[in-house]
Coordinates of C-alpha atoms in Angstrom, one line a residue:
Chain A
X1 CA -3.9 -7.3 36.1
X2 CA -6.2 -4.5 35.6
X3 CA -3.2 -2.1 35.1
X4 CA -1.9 -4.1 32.5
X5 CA -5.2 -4.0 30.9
X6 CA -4.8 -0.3 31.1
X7 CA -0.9 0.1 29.7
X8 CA -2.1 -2.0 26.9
X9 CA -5.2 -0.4 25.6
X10 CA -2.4 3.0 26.1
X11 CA 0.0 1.7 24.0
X12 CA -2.5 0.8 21.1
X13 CA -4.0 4.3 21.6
X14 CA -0.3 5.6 21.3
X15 CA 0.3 4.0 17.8
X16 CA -3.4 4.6 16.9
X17 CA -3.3 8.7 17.5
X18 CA 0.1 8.8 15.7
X19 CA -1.7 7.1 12.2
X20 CA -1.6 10.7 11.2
X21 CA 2.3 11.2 10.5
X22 CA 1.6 8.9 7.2
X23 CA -0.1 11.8 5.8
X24 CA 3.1 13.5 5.5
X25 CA 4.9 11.2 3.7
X26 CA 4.7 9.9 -0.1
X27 CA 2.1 8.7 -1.0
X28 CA 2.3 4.6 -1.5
X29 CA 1.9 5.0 -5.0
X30 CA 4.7 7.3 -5.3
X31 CA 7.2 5.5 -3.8
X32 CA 5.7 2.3 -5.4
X33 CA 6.2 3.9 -9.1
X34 CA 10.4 5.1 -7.6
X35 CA 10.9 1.7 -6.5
X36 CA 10.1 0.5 -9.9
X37 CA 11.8 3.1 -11.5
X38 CA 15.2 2.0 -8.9
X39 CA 14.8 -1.6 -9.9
X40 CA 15.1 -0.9 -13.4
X41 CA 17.8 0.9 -12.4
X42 CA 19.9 -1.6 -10.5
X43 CA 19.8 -3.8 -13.4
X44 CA 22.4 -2.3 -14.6
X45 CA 24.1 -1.4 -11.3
X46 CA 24.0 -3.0 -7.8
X47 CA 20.6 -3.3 -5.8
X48 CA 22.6 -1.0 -2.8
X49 CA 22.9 1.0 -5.4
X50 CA 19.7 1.5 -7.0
X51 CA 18.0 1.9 -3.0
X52 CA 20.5 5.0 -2.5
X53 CA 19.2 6.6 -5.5
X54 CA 16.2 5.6 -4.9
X55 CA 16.1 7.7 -1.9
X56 CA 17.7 10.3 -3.5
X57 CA 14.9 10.5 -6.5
X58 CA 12.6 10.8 -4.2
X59 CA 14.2 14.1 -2.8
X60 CA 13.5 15.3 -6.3
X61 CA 10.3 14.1 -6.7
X62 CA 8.8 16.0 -3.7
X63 CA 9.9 19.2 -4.9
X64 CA 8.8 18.5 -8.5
X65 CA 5.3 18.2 -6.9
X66 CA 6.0 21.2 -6.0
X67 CA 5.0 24.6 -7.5
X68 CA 7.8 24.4 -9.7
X69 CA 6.6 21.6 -12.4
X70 CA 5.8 23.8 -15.2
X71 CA 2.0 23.3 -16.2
X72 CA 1.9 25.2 -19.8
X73 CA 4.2 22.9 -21.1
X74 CA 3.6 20.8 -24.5
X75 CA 5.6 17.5 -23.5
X76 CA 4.6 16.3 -27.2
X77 CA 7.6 17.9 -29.1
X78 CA 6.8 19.0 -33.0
X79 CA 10.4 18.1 -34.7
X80 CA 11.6 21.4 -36.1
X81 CA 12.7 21.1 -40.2
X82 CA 16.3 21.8 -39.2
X83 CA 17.1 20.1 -36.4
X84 CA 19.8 17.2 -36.3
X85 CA 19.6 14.4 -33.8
X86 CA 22.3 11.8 -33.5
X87 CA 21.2 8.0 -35.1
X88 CA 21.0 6.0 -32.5
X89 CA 19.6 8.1 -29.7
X90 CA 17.1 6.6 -27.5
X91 CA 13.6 7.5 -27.9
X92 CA 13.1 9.3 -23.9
X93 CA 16.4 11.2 -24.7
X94 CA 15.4 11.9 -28.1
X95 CA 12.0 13.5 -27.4
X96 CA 13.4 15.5 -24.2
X97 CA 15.8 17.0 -26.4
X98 CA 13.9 18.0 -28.8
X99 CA 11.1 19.4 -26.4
X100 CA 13.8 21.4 -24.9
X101 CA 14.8 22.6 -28.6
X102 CA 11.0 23.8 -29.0
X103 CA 10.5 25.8 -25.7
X104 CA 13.9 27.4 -26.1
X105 CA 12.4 28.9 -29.8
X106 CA 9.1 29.8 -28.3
X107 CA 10.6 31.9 -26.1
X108 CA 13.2 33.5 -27.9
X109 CA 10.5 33.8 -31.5
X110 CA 12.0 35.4 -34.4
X111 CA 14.0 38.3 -32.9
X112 CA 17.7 38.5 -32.7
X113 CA 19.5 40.2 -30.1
X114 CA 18.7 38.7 -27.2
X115 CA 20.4 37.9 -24.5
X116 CA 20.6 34.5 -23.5
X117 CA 20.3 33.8 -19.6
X118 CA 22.5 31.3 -18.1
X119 CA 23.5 32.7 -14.9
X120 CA 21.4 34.3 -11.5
X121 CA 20.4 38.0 -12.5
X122 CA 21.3 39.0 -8.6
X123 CA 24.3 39.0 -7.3
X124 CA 25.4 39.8 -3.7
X125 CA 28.2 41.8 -2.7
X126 CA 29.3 41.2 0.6
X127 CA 28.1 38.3 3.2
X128 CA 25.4 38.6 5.8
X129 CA 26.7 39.7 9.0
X130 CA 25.6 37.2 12.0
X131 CA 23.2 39.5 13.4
X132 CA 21.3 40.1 10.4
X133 CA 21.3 35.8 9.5
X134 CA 17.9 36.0 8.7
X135 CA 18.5 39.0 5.8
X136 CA 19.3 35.5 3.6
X137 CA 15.4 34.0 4.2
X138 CA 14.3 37.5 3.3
X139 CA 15.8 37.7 0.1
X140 CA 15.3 34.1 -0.8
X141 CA 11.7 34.8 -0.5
X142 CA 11.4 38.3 -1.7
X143 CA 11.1 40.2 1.0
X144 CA 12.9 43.5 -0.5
X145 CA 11.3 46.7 -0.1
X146 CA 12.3 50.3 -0.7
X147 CA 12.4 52.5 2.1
X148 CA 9.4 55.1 2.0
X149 CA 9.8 57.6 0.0
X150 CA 11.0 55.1 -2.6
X151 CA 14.0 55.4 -4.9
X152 CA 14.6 58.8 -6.3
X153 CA 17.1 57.6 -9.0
X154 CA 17.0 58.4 -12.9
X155 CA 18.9 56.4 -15.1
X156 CA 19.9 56.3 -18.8
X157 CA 17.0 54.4 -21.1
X158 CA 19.6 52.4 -22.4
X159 CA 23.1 50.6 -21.5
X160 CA 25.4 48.9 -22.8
X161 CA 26.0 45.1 -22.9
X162 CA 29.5 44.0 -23.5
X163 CA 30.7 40.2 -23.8
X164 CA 34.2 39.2 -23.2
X165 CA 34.9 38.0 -26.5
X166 CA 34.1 41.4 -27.9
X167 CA 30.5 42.2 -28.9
X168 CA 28.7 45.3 -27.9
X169 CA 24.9 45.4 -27.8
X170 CA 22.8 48.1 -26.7
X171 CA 19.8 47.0 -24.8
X172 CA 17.0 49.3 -23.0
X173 CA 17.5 49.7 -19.4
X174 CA 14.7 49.0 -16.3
X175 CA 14.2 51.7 -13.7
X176 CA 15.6 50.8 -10.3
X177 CA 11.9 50.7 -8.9
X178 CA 11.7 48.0 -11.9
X179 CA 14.3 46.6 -11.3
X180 CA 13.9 46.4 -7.8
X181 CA 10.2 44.6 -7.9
X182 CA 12.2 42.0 -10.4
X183 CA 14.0 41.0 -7.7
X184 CA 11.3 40.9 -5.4
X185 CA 9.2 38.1 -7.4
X186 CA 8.0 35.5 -6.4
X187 CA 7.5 36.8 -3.2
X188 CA 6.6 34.1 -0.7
X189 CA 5.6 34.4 2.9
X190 CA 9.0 34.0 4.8
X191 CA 7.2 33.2 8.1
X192 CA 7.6 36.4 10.2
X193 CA 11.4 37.6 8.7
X194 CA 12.0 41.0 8.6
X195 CA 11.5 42.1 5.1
X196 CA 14.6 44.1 3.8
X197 CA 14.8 47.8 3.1
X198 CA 16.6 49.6 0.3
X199 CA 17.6 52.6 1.0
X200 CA 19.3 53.3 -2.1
X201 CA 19.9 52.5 -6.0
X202 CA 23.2 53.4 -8.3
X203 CA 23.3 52.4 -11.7
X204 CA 26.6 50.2 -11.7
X205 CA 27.5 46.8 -13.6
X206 CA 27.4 43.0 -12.9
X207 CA 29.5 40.3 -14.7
X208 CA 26.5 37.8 -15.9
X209 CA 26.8 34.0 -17.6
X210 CA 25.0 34.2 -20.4
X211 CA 24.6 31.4 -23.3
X212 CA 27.0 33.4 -25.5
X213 CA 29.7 33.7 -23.1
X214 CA 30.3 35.8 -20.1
X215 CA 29.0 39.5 -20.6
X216 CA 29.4 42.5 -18.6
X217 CA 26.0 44.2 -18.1
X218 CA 24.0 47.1 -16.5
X219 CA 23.1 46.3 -12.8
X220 CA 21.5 48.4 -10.3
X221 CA 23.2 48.3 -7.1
X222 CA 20.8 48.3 -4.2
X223 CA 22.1 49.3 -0.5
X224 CA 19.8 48.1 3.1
X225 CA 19.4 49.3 6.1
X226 CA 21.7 47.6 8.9
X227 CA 23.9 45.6 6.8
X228 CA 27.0 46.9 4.5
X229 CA 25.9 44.0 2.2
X230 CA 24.6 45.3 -1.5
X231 CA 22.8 43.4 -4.0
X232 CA 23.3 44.0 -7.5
X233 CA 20.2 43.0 -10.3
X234 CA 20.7 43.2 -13.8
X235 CA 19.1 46.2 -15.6
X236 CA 18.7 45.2 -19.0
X237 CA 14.5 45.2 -20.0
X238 CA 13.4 42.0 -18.9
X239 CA 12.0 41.8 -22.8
X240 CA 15.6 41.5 -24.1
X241 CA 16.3 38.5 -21.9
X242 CA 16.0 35.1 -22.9
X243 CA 15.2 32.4 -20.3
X244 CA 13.1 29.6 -20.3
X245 CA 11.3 28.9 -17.1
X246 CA 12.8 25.3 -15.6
X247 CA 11.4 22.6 -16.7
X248 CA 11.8 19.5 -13.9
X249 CA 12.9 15.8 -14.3
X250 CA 10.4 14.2 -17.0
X251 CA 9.2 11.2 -15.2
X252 CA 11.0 8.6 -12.7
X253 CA 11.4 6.2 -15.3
X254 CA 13.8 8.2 -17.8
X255 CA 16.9 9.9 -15.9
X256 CA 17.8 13.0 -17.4
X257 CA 21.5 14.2 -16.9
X258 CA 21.8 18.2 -15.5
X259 CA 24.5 19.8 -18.0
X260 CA 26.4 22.6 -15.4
X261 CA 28.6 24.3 -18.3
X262 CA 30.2 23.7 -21.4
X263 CA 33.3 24.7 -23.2
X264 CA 33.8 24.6 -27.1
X265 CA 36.8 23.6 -29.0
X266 CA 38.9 26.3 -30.8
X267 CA 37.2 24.8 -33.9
X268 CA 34.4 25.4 -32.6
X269 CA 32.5 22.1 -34.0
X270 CA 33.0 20.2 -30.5
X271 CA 31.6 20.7 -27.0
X272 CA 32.3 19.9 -23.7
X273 CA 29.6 19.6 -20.9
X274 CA 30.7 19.3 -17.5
X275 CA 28.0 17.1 -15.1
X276 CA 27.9 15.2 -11.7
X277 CA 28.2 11.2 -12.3
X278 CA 29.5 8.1 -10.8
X279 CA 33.0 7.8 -10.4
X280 CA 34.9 6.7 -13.6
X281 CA 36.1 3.0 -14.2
X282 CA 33.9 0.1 -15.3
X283 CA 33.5 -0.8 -11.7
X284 CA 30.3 -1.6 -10.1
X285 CA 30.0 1.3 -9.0
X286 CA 31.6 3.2 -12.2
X287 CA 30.7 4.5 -14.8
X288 CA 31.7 5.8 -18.4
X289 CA 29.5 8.2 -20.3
X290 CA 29.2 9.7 -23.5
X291 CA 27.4 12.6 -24.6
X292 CA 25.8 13.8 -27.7
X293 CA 24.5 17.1 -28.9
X294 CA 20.9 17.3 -31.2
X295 CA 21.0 20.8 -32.8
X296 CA 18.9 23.4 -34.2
X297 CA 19.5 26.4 -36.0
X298 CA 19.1 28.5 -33.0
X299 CA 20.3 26.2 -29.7
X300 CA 22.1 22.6 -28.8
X301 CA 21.1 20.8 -26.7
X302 CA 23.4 18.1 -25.0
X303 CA 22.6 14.7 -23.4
X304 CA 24.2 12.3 -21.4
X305 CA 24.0 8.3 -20.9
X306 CA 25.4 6.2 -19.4
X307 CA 27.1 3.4 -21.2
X308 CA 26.3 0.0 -20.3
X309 CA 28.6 -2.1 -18.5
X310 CA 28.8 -5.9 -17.3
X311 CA 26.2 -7.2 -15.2
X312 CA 27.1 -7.3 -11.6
X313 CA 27.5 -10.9 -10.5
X314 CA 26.7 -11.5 -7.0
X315 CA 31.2 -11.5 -6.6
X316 CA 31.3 -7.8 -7.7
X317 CA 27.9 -6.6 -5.3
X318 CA 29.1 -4.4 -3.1
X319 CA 27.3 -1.3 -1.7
X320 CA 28.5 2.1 -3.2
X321 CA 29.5 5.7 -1.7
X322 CA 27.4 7.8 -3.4
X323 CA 29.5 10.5 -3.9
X324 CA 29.2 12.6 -7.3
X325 CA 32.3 12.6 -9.2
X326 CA 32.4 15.7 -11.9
X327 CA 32.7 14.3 -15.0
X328 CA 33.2 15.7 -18.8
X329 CA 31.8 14.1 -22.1
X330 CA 32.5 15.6 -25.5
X331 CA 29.7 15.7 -28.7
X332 CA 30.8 16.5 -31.8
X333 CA 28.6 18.9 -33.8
X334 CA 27.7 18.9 -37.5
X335 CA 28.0 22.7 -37.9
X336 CA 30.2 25.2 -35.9
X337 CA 28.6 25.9 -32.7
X338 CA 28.7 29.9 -33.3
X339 CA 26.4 32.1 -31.5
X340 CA 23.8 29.1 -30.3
X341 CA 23.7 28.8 -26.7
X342 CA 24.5 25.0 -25.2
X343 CA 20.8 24.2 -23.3
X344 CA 20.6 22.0 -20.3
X345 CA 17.9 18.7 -21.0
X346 CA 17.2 18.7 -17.4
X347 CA 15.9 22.4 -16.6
X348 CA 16.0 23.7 -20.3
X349 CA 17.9 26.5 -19.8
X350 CA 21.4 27.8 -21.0
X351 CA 24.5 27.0 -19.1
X352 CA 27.3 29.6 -18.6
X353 CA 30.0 28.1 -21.7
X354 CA 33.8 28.8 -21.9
X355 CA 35.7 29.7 -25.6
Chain B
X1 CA -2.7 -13.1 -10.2
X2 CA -2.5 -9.5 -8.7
X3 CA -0.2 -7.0 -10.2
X4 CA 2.6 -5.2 -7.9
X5 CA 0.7 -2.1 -9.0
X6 CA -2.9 -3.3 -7.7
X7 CA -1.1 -4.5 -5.1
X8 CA 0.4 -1.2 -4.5
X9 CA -2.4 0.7 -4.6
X10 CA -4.9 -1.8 -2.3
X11 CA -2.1 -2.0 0.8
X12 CA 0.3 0.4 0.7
X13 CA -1.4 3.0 2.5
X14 CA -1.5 0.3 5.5
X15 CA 2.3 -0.8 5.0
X16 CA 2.6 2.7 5.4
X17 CA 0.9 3.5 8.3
X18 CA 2.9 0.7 10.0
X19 CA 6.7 1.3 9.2
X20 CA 5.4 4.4 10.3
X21 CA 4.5 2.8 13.6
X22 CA 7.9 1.1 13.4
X23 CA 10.3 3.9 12.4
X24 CA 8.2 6.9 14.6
X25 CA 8.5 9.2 11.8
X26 CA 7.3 9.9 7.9
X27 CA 10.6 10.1 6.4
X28 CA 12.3 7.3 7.7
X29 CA 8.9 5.4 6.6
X30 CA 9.1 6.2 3.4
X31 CA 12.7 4.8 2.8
X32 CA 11.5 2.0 4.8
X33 CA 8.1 1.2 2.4
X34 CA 10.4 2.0 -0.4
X35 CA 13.1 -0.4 -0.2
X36 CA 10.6 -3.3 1.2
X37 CA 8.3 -2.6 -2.5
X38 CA 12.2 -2.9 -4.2
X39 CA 12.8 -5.7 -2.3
X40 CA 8.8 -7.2 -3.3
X41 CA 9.5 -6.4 -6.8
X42 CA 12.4 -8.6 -7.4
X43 CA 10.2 -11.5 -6.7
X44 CA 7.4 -10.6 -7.4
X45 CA 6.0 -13.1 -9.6
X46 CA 7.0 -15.4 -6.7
X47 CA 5.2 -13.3 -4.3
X48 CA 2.0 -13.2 -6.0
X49 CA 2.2 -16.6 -7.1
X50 CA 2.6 -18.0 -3.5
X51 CA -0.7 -16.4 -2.2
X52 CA -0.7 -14.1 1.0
X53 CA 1.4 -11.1 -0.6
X54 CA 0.2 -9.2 2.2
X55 CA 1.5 -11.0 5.0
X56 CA 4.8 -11.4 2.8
X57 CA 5.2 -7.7 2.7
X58 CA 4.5 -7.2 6.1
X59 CA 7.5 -9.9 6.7
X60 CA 9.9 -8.2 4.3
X61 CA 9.5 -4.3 5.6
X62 CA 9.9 -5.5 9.7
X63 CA 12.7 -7.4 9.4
X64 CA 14.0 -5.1 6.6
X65 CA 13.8 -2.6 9.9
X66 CA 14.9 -4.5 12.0
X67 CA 18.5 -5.3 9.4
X68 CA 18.6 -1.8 8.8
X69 CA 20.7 -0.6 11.1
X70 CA 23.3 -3.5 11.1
X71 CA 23.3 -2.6 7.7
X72 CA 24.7 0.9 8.6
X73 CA 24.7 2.0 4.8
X74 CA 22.4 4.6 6.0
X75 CA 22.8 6.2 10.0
X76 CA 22.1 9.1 10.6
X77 CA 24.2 10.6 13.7
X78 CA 22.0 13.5 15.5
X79 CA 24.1 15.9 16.6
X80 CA 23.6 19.2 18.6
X81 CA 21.4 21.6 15.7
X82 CA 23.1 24.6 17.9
X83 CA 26.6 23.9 16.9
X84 CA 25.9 24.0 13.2
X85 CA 26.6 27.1 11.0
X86 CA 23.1 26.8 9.2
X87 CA 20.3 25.3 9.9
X88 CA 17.0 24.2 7.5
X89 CA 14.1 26.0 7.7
X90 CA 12.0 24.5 10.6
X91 CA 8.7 22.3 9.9
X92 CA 6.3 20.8 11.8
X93 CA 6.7 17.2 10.2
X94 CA 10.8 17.2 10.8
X95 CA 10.0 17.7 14.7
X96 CA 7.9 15.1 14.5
X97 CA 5.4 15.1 17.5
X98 CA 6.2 16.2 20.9
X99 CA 4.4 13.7 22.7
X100 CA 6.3 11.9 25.5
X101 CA 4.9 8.5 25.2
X102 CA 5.9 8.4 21.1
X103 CA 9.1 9.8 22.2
X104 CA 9.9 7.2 24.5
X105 CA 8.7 4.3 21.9
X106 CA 12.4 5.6 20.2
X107 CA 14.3 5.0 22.8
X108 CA 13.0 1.6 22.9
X109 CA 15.2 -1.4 21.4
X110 CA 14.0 -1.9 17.7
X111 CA 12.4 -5.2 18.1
X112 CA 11.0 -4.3 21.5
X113 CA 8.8 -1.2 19.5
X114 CA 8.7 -3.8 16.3
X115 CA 6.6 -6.5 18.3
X116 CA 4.3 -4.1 20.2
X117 CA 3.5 -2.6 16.7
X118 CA 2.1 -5.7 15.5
X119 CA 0.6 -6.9 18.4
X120 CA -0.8 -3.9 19.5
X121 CA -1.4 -2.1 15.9
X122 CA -1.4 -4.5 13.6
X123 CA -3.8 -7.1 16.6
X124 CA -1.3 -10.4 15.2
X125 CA -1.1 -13.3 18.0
X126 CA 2.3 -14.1 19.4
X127 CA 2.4 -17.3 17.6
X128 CA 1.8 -14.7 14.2
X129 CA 4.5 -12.3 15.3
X130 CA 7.2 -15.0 15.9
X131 CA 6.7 -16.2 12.5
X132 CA 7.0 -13.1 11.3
X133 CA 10.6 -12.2 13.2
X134 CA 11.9 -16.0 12.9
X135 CA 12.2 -16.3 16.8
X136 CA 10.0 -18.2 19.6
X137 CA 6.4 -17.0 21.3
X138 CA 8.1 -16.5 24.3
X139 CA 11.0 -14.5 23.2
X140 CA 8.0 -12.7 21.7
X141 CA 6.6 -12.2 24.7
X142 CA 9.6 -11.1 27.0
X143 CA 10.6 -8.6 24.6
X144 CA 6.4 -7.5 24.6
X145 CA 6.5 -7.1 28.2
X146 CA 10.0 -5.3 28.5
X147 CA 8.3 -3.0 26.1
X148 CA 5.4 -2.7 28.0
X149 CA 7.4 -2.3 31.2
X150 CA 9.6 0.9 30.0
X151 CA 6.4 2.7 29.0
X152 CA 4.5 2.0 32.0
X153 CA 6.3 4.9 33.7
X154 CA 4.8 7.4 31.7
X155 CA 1.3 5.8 30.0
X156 CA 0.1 4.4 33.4
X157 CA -0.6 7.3 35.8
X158 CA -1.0 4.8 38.6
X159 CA 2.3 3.2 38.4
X160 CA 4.1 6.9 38.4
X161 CA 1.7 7.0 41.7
X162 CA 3.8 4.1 43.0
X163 CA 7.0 5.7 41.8
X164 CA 6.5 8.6 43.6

């Protein structure tokens, strides 16, 4: 009897010292506010459905906690004199839009010739070999050094930009020791990795998505000790660079689609925007979309919905894969698209476009 | 009447602290509090209305627990971490702890760890707990004691004496 006095007072001190691990989950709140924010949702769709995003919204919310929600950000959007937004465009998607419009012209101001960022600066030539697996942490984190003695390279002050479609621009270059602290930052602590070592810089060029089209650019081409892998980082001055830092998903309660690229039609008074959605059909677990662009004189930016479909009826309930289908919607424009670079509502940045 | 959101706020911390002590981990908690506050939300005006929201909630997430798995929307199948070609970045929380009685609480059936949860964490009676899980005291019981039994071996020092 008097050991199964003692197994019992065990087991509740088992569950009582373990009270602890709900620290490290979402707060109660959180989840309360994403639940809501799922309901909502499954309105519209299937109550399977809404749970599964529901857990997946939460993925996103815990890194939007993170250091990477933007704090200098204005969410209260002035509307700029020239800007066009469709009619019938819901409020949420409205003001995201235009907020997205406003950052983009605070960071580019009143110059011109700017290059508009829509693709990763670094690029990597070669893969990691297996013994060197943790090189990848490294440079995630920016752990890139030069090897002592630094980097006894001299360069032109400027280069030369040169987009596909045919435009030259010449742009003032960065050092490779500038160049090289770029890609270096942030640095983060990568939990005892071995920091990598360049041992050496050549002034060579990088293909890089910008909002005008794909351009070929300056790049310095760094080589590390121990690996035959070389990383490349665009040269151009850092102040002839346009891109805004990311902005993350406005709230749980109003979805905003992520715009990956865009292609404009030979007319050029259409776009394109290619996004992950629900498969297509007007199933329960379909869905059609449509897109629509609210311009300014100096960027578009495109947003998604989803149309609204029948009410599921118990019949049609069924629980959905959720596998991301890539979809395309097309928004017409009221002027020719021209030199403005298509912006993403989600981040706020420009996505790589096709001609 | 209380609101979800008062309600929310005033016992989620303790719903969470027990599918905690249901599902051994945080993550798998938080899905579990999550889809019990969608599951509240649907009726909530019923809920409320009806009194006891508490002891409602603490219904819907165990037996929401205990469905989850026949449900198999969800499963996840652990498999070896060494035969995968990447692998995430280590943390302390996705270890969860390494502490052989909680470990052995996971190998237990699902309604075995669900009734020693609420009798030994959450103090309910018998006659509470199979109201709560729709079955008999005595099936209550049984599955308490087989519970009680497996972790014996390694919570009760004198009974590995006896092993030995």
């Amino acid at each position: 009897m008097n050991a199964e006095h003692d197994v019992e007072a065990s087991v509740r001190e088992l569950f009582r010292s373990h009270e602890h691990l709900a620290s490290s989950a979402a707060p109660p709140d959180t989840l309360a506010t994403l639940a809501k924010a799922a309901l909502r949702r499954s309105r519209r769709t299937t109550l399977t459905a809404a749970l599964a995003s529901a857990a997946c919204i939460g993925i996103a919310t815990s890194v939007a906690a993170s250091s990477l929600m933007p704090k200098h950000v204005d969410t209260r959007p002035a509307t700029t004199a020239a800007t066009r937004v469709p009619a019938d465009l819901p409020t949420p998607l409205r003001d995201r839009a235009l907020l997205v419009l406003d950052r983009f012209q605070a960071v580019t101001g009143p110059s011109s010739g700017l290059i508009v960022v829509a693709g990763p600066l670094l690029m990597q030539v070669g893969d990691w070999e297996p013994s060197v697996g943790q090189n990848k942490l490294a440079l995630a984190d920016g752990q890139v050094t030069a090897a002592p003695g630094g980097l006894t390279t001299t360069a032109p002050a400027s280069g030369v930009v040169r987009w596909q479609r045919g435009r030259d621009l010449e742009v003032p270059l960065l050092t490779a020791e500038d160049a090289l602290a770029a890609m270096a930052s942030p640095k983060h602590d990568c939990d005892g990795c071995q920091p990598l070592v360049v041992t050496g810089a050549t002034l060579s060029a990088m293909t890089l998505q910008t909002g005008t089209g794909t351009a070929t650019v300056p790049a310095w081409e760094f080589s590390l000790r121990g690996t035959a892998v070389r990383l490349r980082y665009v040269a151009v001055d850092p102040a002839h660079l346009v891109d805004p830092r990311p902005l993350s998903q406005p709230s749980n309660d109003d979805f905003v689609y992520r715009v990956d690229k865009a292609s404009v039609s030979s007319d050029d008074r259409s776009v394109t925007v290619s996004f992950v959605g629900a498969a297509p059909g007007t199933g329960s677990c379909e869905s059609e979309y449509r897109a629509d662009a609210v311009e300014s004189a100096t960027a578009v930016v495109v947003v998604i919905r989803a149309l609204p479909r029948p009410t599921a009826t118990p019949a049609t309930v069924q629980p959905c894969v959720l596998v991301g289908h890539l979809r395309q919607a097309s928004a017409d424009l009221t002027m020719p698209l021209g030199d403005r670079p298509v912006l993403d509502p989600q981040s706020g940045r420009a996505v790589p476009i096709a001609r | 009447m209380q609101t979800f959101e008062q309600f929310a706020v005033a016992r989620g911390p303790a719903l969470l602290r027990l599918a905690v002590m249901l599902t051994g981990n945080a993550h798998d908690a938080e899905d579990l509090l999550q889809s019990t506050f969608v599951s509240l939300l649907r009726h909530w005006s019923r809920v409320a209305g009806a009194g006891r929201p508490d002891a409602y909630a603490r219904k819907v997430l165990v037996n929401e627990h205990l469905s989850w798995r026949r449900r198999g929307t969800s499963r996840e199948n652990p498999s070896d971490p060494g035969s995968l070609p990447e692998q995430a970045i280590p943390t302390r929380e996705a270890a969860g702890p390494d502490d052989p009685g909680w470990r052995l609480l996971s190998t237990l059936p699902r309604r075995q760890r669900a009734v020693l949860a609420l009798r030994y964490y959450e103090d309910l009676s018998d006659a509470e707990i199979a109201e709560l899980l729709g079955c008999s005291a005595s099936t209550v019981r049984s599955n308490a004691s087989r519970g009680l039994a497996s972790l014996r071996t390694v919570l009760d020092p004198s009974a590995q004496e006896v092993a030995r």
